[in-house]
Structure formats: C-alpha cells, structure tokens
Coordinates of C-alpha atoms in Angstrom, one line a residue:
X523 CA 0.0 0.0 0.0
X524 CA 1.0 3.5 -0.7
X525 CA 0.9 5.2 2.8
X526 CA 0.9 9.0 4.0
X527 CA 2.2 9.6 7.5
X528 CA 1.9 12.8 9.2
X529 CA 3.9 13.4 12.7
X530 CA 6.8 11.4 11.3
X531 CA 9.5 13.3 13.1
X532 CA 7.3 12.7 16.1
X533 CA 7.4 10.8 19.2
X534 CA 4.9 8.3 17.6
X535 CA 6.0 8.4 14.2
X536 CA 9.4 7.7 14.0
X537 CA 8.9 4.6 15.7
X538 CA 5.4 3.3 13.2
X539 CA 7.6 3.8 10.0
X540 CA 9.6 1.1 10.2
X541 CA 7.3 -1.4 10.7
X542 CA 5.0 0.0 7.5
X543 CA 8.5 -0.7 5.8
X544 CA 8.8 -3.8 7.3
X545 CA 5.7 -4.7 5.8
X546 CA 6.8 -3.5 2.0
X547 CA 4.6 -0.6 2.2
X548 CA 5.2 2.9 0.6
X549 CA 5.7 5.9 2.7
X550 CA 4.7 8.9 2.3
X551 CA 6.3 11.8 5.0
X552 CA 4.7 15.6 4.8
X553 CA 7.1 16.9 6.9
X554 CA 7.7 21.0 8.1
X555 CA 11.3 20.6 7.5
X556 CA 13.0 18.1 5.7
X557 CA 16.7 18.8 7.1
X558 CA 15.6 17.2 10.4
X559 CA 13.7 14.0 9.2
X560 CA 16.4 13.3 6.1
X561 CA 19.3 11.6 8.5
X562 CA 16.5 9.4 10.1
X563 CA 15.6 7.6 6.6
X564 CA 17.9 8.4 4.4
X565 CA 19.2 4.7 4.3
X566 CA 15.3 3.5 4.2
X567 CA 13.6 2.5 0.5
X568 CA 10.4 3.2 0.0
X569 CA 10.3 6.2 2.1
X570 CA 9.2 9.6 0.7
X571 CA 9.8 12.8 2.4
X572 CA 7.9 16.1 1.3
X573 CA 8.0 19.5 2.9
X574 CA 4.7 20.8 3.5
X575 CA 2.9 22.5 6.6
X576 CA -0.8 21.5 7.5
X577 CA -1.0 24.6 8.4
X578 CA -0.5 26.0 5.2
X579 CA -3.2 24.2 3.2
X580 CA -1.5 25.7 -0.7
X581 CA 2.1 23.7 0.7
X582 CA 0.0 20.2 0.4
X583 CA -0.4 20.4 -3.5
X584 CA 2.9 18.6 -3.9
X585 CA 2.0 15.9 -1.8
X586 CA 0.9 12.9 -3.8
X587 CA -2.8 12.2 -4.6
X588 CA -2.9 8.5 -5.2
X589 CA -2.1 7.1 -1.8
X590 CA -4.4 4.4 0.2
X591 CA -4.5 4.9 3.4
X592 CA -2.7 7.6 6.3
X593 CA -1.9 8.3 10.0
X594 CA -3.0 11.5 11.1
X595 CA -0.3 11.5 14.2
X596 CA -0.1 15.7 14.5
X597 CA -0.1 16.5 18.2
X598 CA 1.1 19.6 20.2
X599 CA 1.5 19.4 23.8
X600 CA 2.7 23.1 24.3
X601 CA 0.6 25.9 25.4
X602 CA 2.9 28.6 24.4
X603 CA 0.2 29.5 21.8
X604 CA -2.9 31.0 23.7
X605 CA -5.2 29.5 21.2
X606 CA -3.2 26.3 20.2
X607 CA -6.6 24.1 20.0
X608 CA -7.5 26.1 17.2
X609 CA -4.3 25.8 15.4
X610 CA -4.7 21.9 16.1
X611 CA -8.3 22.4 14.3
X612 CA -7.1 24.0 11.7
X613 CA -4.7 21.2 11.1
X614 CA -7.3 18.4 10.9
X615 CA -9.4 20.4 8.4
X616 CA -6.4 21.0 6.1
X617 CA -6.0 17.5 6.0
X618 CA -9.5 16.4 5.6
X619 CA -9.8 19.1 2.6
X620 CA -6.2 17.5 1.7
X621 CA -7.3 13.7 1.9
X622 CA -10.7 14.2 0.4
X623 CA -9.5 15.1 -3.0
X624 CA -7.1 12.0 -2.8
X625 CA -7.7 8.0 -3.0
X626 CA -7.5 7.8 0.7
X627 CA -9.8 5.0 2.0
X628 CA -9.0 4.8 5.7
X629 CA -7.6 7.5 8.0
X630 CA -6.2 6.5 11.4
X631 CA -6.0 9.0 14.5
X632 CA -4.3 8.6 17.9
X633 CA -6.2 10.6 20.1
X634 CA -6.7 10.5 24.0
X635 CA -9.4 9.1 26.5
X636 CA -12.4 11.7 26.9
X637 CA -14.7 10.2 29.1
X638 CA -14.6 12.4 31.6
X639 CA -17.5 14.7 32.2
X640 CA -14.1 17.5 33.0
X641 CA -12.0 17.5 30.2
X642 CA -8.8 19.7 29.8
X643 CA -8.3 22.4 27.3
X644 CA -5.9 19.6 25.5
X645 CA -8.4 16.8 25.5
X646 CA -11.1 19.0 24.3
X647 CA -9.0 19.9 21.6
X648 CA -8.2 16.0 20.3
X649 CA -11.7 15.3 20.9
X650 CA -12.7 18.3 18.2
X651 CA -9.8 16.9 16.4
X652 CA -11.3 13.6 15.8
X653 CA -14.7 15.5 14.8
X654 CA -13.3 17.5 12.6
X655 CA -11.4 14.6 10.8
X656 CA -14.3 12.4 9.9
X657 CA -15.4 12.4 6.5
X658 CA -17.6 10.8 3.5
X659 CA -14.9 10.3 1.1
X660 CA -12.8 7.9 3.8
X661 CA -13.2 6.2 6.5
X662 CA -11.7 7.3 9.6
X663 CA -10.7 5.0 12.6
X664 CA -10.1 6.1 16.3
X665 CA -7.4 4.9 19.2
X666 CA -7.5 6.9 22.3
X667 CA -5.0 5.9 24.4
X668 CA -3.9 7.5 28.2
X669 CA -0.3 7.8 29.3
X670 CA 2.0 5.8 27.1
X671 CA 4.8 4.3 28.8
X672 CA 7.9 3.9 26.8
X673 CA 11.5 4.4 26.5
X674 CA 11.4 8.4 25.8
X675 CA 7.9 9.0 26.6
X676 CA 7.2 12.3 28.0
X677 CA 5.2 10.4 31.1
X678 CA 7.8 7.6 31.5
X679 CA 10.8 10.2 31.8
X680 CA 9.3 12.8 34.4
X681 CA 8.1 9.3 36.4
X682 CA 12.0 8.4 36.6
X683 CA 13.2 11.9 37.0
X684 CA 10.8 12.4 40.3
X685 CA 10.9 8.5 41.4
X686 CA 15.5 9.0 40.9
X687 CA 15.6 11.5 42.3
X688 CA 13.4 12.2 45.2
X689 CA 13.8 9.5 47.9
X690 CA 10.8 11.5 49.7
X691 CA 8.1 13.2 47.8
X692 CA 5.4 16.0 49.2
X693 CA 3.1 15.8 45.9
X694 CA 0.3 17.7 44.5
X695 CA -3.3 15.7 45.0
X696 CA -3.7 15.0 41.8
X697 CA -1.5 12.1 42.0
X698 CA -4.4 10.1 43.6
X699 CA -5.8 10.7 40.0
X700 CA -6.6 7.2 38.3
X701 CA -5.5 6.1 34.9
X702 CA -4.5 3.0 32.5
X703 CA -0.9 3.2 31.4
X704 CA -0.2 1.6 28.0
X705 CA 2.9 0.6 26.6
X706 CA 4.3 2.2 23.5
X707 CA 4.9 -1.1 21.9
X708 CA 0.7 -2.0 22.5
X709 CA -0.1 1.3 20.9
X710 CA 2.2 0.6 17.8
X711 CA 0.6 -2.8 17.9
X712 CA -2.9 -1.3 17.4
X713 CA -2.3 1.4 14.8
X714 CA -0.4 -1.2 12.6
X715 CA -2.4 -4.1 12.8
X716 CA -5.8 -1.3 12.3
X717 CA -4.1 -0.8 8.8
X718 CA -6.9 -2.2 6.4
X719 CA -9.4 -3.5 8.0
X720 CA -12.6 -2.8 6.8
X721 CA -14.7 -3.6 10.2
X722 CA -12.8 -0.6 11.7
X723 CA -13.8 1.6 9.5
X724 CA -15.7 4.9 10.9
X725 CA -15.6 3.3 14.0
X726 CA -13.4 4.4 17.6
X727 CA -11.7 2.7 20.2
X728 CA -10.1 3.6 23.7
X729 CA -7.2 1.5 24.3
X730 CA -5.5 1.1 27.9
X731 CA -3.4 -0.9 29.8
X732 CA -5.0 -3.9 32.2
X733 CA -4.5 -2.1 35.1
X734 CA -6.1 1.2 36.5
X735 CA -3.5 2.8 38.6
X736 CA -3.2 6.5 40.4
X737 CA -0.2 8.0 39.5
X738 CA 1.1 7.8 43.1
X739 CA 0.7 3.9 42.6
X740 CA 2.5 4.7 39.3
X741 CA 5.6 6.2 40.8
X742 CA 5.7 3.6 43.5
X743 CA 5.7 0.4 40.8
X744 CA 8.2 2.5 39.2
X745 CA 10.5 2.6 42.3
X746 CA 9.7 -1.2 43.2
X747 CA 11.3 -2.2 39.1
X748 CA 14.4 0.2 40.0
X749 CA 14.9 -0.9 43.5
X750 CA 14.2 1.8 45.2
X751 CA 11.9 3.0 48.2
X752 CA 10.2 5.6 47.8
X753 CA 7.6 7.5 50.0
X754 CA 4.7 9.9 49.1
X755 CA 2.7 12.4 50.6
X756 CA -0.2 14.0 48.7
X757 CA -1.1 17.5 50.4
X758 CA -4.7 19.5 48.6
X759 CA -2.7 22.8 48.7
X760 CA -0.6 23.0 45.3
X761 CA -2.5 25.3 42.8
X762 CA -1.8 24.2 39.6
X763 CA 1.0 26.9 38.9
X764 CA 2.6 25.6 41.1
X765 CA 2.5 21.7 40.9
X766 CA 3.8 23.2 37.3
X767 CA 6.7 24.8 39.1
X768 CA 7.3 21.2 41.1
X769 CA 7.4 19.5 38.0
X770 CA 9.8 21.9 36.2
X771 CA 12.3 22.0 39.1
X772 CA 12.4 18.5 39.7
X773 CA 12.3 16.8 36.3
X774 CA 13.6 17.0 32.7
X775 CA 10.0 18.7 31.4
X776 CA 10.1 22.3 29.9
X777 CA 8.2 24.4 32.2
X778 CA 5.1 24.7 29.2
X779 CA 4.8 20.8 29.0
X780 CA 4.5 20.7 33.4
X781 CA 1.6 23.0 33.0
X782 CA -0.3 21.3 30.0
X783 CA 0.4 17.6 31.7
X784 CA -0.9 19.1 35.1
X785 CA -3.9 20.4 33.5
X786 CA -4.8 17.1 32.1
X787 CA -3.1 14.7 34.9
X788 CA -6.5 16.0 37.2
X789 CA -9.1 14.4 34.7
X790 CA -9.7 10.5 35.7
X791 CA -8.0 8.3 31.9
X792 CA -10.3 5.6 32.2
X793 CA -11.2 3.9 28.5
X794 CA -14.8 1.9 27.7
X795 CA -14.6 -1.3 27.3
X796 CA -14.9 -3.1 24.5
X797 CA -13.8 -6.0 21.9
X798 CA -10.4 -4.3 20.3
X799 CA -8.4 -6.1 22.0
X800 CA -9.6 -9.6 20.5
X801 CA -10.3 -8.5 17.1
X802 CA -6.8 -7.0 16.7
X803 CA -5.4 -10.0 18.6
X804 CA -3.4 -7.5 21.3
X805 CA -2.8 -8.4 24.9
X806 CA -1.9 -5.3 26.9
X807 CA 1.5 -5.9 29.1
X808 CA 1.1 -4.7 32.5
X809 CA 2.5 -1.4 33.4
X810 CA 6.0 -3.1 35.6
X811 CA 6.0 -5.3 32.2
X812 CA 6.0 -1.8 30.1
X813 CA 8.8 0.0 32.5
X814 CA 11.0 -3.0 32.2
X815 CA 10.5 -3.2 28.6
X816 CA 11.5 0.6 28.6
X817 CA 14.6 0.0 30.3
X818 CA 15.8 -2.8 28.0
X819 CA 15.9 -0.2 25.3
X820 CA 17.4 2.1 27.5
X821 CA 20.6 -0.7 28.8
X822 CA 20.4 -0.9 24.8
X823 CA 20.9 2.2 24.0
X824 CA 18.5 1.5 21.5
X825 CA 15.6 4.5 22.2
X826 CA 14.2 5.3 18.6
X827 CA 12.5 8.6 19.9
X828 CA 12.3 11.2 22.6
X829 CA 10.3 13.8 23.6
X830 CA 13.0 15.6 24.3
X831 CA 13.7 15.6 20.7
X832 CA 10.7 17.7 20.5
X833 CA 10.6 21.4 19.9
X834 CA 8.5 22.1 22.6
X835 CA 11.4 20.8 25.3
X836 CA 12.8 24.4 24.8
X837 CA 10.1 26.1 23.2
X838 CA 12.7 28.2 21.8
X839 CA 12.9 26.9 18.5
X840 CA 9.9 26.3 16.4
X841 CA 9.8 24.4 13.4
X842 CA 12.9 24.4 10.9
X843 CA 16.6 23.6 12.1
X844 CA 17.1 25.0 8.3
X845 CA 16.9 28.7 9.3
X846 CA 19.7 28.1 11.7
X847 CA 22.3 26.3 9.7
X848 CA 23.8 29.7 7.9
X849 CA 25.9 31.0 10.8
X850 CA 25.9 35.0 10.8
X851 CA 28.8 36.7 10.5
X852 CA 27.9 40.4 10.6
X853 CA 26.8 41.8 13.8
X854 CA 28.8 38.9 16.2
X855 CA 31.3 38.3 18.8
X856 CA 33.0 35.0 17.6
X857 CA 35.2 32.6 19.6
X858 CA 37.8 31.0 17.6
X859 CA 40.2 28.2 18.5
X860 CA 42.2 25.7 16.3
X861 CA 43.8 22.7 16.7
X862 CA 46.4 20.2 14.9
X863 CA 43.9 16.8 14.8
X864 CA 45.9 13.7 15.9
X865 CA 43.5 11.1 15.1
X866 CA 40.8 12.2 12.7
X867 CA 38.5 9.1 13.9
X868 CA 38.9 9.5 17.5
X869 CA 38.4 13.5 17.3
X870 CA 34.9 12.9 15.3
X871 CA 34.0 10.1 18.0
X872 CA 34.8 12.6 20.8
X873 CA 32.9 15.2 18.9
X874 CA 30.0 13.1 18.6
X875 CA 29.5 12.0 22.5
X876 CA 30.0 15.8 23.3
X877 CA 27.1 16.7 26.4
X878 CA 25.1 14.2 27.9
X879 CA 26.5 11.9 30.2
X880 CA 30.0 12.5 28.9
X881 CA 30.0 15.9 29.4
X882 CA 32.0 19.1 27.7
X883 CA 34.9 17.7 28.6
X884 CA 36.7 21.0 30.7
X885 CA 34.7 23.4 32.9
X886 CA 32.4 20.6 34.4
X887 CA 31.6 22.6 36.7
X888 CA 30.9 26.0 35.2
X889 CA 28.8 23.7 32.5
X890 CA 27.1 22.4 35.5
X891 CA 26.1 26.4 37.1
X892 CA 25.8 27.7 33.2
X893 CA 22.8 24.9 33.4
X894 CA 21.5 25.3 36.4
X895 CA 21.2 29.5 35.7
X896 CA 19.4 28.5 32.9
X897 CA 17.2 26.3 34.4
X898 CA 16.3 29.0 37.1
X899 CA 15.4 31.4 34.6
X900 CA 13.3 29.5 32.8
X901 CA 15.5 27.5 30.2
X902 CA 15.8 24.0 29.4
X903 CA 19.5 23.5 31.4
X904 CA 21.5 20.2 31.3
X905 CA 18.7 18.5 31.9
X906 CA 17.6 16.8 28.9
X907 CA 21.0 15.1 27.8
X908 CA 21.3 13.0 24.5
X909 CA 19.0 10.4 23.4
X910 CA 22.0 7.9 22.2
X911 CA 25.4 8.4 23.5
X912 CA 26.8 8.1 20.4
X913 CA 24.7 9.1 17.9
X914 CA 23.4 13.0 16.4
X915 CA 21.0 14.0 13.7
X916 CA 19.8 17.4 12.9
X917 CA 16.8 18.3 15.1
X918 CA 18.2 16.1 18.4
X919 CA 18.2 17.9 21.8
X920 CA 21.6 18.2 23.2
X921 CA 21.5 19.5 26.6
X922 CA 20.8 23.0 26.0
X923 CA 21.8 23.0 22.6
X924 CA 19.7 21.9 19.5
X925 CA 21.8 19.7 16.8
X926 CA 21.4 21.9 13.4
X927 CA 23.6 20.4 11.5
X928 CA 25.6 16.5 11.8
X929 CA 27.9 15.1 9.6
X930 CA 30.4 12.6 10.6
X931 CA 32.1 12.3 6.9
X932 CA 32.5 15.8 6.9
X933 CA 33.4 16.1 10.2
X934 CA 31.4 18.9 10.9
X935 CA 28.5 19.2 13.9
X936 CA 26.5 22.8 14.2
X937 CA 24.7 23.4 17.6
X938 CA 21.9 26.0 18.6
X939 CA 21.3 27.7 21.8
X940 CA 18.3 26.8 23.7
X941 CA 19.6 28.3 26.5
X942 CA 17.7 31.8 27.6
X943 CA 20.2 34.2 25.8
X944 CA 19.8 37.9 25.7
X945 CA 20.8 37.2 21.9
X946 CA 21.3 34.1 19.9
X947 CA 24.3 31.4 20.0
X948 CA 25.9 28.7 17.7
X949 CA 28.4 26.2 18.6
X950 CA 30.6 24.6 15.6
X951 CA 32.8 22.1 15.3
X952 CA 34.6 21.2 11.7
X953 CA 37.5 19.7 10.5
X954 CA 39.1 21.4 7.8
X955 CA 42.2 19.4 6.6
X956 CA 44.7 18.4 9.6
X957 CA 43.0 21.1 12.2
X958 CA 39.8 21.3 14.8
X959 CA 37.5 24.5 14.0
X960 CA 36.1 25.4 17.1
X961 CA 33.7 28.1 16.8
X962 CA 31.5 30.1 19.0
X963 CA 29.4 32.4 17.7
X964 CA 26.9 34.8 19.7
X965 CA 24.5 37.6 18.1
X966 CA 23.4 40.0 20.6
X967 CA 20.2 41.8 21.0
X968 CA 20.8 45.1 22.6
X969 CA 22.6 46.6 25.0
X970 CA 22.1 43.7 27.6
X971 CA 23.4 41.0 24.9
X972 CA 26.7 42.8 24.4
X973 CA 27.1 43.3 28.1
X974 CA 26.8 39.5 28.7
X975 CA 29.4 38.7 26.2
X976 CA 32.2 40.6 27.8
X977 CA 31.0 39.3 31.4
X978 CA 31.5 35.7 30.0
X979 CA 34.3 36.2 27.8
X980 CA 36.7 35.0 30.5
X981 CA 34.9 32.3 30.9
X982 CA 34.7 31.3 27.6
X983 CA 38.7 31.4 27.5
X984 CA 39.0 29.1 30.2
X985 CA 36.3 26.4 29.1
X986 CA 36.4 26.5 25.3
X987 CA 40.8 26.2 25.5
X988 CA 40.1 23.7 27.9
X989 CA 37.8 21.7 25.6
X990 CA 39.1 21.9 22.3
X991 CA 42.4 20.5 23.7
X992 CA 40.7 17.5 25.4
X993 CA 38.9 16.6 22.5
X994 CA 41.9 16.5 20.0
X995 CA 44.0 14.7 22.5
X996 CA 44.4 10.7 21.9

C-alpha cells in the first residue's frame, strides 16, 4: 500500500515507519522541515519525504494524490500559543480538505481518552480533532489511548526523573488521579495491525493498559522495578501553577509541558470497554512489564525517539533547524580556537559524544552552574542530555543545545542555543584538513546581549581552550 504519514519526526512516528516498511509498504512523509527527518531515513527505501505544513493548506499540492491509506499523528503538547486548540483544528481540516481530493480509504488518529465529564483544554481539543477529521470520502478509525509508557515517553521520563531522584516526595493531589498506562509497543501494535481493516472503518476505540492505577501507585511500581523505596505524601494545597513549578524544578520537562500535563493529569484516563483487543489480537503488558521493557531499550541504547527531541522541550525553536544552519557573520562576537587533529576518527567520535553523560569535557563545573542558571530562569539546562550516546541527527536535543547540522564524513557538527540568551548562539565544530574549528558564535540583542558577552568572555577562554584540547588529544 502506498501510505501518507503525518507526525513522522514525532514521538509516535518515527517509531510506526519502520514497521510499515517492514511490511513493504510505501511511505509517504509531509514533513515542516525536511533537514531534520532526512538523516533518520535516508538509508530506508520506499520512504518519501515532502515539505509541506498542514498549516499551510496551498504547501499540500505537492503531496501525492494516489495514496491508500494515512496516519493522522499531529499533536502539540505546548501551550505557548494561547489559542493552540484552534491551530490543532485548523490542522485536521487542512488534511481532511487535503485527503478528500485523494484515493485515501482509511484514516487512522491517535487521540486521547475523553470520558470524563471534566476534560482539559488539551483533550477538548483532540476530541474536536477527531470531529473534525471524519469524512464521507474515507473512513476514519479512532485509538484513544492515556499515558503511554515507553523508552522516551514524555510520562515515562518525568516518572523516573521524580521517582530517581526524590527518595521523599510532598506531591500535588492529583497524583491520587486514576488512569491505564499503555505501553508504546501496545499502541504501535494497534495502529499497525488497524491498517486495512474494513470492520474498523468509521468506528473508535479507547485502548488502555490492564490495570487502572493513580499515578502515586505509578511512581511507587516505578520505584519497586528500579529498587528503590520511595515514600509519598499528597497535600490538597498546590494550585496548579505551582505543581507546574514542582514539575519543572524537579524533572527534565520544559516548564510549558509541566503546565499542559498538570492540567490534564486531574481528569480521571479511564477507556470503555470493548472487543479491540480480540479482534486485533493485542494483549496489553502490565504497566512493571511496560517500564521494564523501557529499560531494556534504554541498557540498549536502543531508544528510537524522545520527547526531548521535540521542539517544545525548549520552546525556543519552532519548526525548521534550516533557518539556523547559515551562521551570521555580521553583527557577532566570535570565539575562535584551532587545533592540529591527531586522530581524525577519534576527534569525530569525541565530537560526537559531546554533552550528555559524557559531558564538555573541561569546565564541568561552570557547564554544571551555566545549566542550572538556565534552568532557574526559565531555560531547558543540562537536563535533557542526549537520546543515544553516540549518535546525532539534525533536530536532536543536546543538553541546552539543538543539533542543526551533523555530519560525521565531513566532520562537521552545528549546535543552537536553547539556553535563555539575551541574543542568539551557535556552537561549531569542523575539520578542515589536519586542524579542529572550534567556533562560537553569539549575536546580541541590545545593550544587555553585548554586556553578557564581555561578562562571559573570561569564561569562555577558560572552558572553550580547555575543551578543544581535550577533544583532540588521543
């Protein structure tokens, strides 16, 4: 089958494709900017990718009109936009208009569990989204799934975070708040096997996990599968603002996601019943079954996506790594540093483990207060690492940096400041012949900009000499 993906770059997404290629299918990928999904397929056949915006309803004429079925995967999590649920409406009826004048026979949408009489701003808007998708010209088929626990999940890494570190926890009340956790590898088992069949067409599912937990019970299974023990208090007095700030402070989450997963962690995730399960032939794993699953992948350093990965783990940066990727040079304080390369191999391979749990190399500790500064004003900080140690492709989050650009043959690797900046910042490592190009390069806004570049430019002697010379010694 000829297939059209949306959301590829996406949590969800990046992790469906392969088994639709598994399967010999086509894929079609409408993605907002091609620079960051081309280094995840480029070595797949079969595989399409197109830029165009669902947003921008004349950037879909290029996309091809003979295709059989799609997954509408288009999500947004942040709040940063006021009126975001109309945005995410606007979406869905570019792509019905889209789909409509195509061969599309079946549409499948993730959406979440609305039962609840109380919904959230968010849930609201995926349950307009699914209205808005159905059609006459195709058939459109519904999963609505909770909190999906997997190796990079947005749920599953503030769980560790809290549970790893806190060995005591005074918690908001809405951690008594029931739901049924589903693993990732249970939802990707639902929207593949869905793939053409005709008795779920126009028709909508919830799927859920076996068990209904609270999401104190949550964090407490979590510590039992990690060994650890773990005690909770749950006090009524944390307005939402501020179980937001909790959540900030104490996990890897940007400080927009805390607020939209507080507002939606006080309505009850409990799915209808019904016979999905049997006629798609999936058994739910138990939630200790899905964590330890999570962790497999994670001792395997074999995590396919993250939500870290994400634009909205900054917020910073919006949509295209592309507009970054030309380094200005008028305008800017640069620091330069070069360096006779030893070993070209082992420099890249340095290079290419940079952050994370490796580290910068020199300056740990300035890294370290940099970060935390950051993180007290609002920025991402250290916290979000890598999602491989090893491995970078445009559009990864690297600490406080956002990969732009990553090529290991041409030993070059282009970093973006996340970090709250009164200005903007690039970070650039190339090889040019026998030397290391170290390059950092800020563009200040205002007086304020300009004033924090001369207050860190002793700083900057000491940690980028420090670095460049660790990284080209063998």
């Amino acid at each position: 089958m000829k297939i059209l993906v949306t959301g590829a770059t996406g949590y969800i997404g990046k992790r469906l494709i392969p088994l639709l290629l598994n399967d010999g299918h086509e894929i079609i990928c409408p993605v907002r900017d091609k620079k960051r999904a081309e280094n995840y397929y480029k070595e797949q056949q079969n595989i399409t990718l197109i830029e165009a915006d669902f947003l921008d309803a004349s950037s879909l004429k290029i996309v091809p009109k003979d295709i059989d079925a799609a997954y509408y995967l288009i999500h947004s999590m942040s709040n940063s936009a006021k009126e975001f649920h109309v945005l995410e409406e606007k979406c869905a009826f570019n792509f019905k208009r889209f789909a409509e004048t195509t061969t599309i026979k079946q549409v499948i949408y993730l959406s979440g569990i609305t039962n609840d009489t109380k919904l959230s701003k968010h849930l609201l808007s995926r349950k307009n989204v699914e209205n808005t998708l159905s059609s006459k010209s195709y058939a459109l088929t519904t999963f609505k799934a909770g909190i999906i626990v997997g190796s990079g999940s947005s749920s599953f890494e503030i769980i560790r975070d809290l549970v790893e570190k806190l060995p005591a926890m005074i918690a908001p009340k809405w951690l008594d708040t029931k739901t049924q956790p589903l693993s990732i590898r249970d939802v990707l088992a639902f929207l593949h096997k869905a793939l053409g069949k005709r008795e779920l067409y126009n028709t909508s599912y919830d799927i859920f996990g076996p068990e209904v937990l609270t999401y104190k019970t949550m964090l407490l299974q979590f510590a039992e599968v990690r060994k650890l023990k773990r005690s909770i208090l749950t006090v009524p007095v944390m307005t939402p603002k501020l179980s937001s700030y909790w959540l900030y402070f104490v996990t890897s989450t940007s400080y927009k996601l805390a607020s939209s997963l507080v507002n939606s962690m006080g309505v009850e995730v409990i799915g209808n019943k019904s016979n999905i399960n049997k006629i798609l032939d999936v058994e739910p794993m138990t939630y200790k079954q899905a964590v330890k699953l999570a962790f497999k992948k994670i001792e395997q350093n074999s995590i396919i996506s993250s939500w870290k990965d994400s634009y909205i783990s900054s917020g910073k940066l919006k949509n295209y790594v592309g507009e970054f990727i030309n380094v200005p040079k008028y305008g800017c304080f640069k620091d330069y540093k070069k360096r006779t390369v030893k070993n070209r191999a082992k420099t890249i391979d340095k290079i290419w483990a940079i952050g994370g749990e490796t580290g910068w190399y020199y300056g740990t500790i300035l890294w370290k207060i940099r970060g935390f500064l950051d993180q007290f004003f609002g920025g991402a900080g250290l916290r979000r690492g890598r999602r491989h140690p090893t491995e970078l492709n445009a559009g990864d989050a690297l600490d406080f940096w956002r990969v732009i650009y990553a090529d290991k043959e041409k030993g070059k690797l282009l970093l973006y400041a996340e970090m709250i900046l009164p200005g903007e910042a690039w970070l650039e490592f190339k090889i040019e012949g026998e030397k290391l190009c170290q390059t950092a390069t800020f563009r200040p806004v205002g007086l304020a900009g300009r004033l924090y570049w001369y207050a860190v430019v002793p700083f900057h002697w000491f940690i980028f000499n420090g670095m460049i010379s660790k990284i080209v010694k063998v």
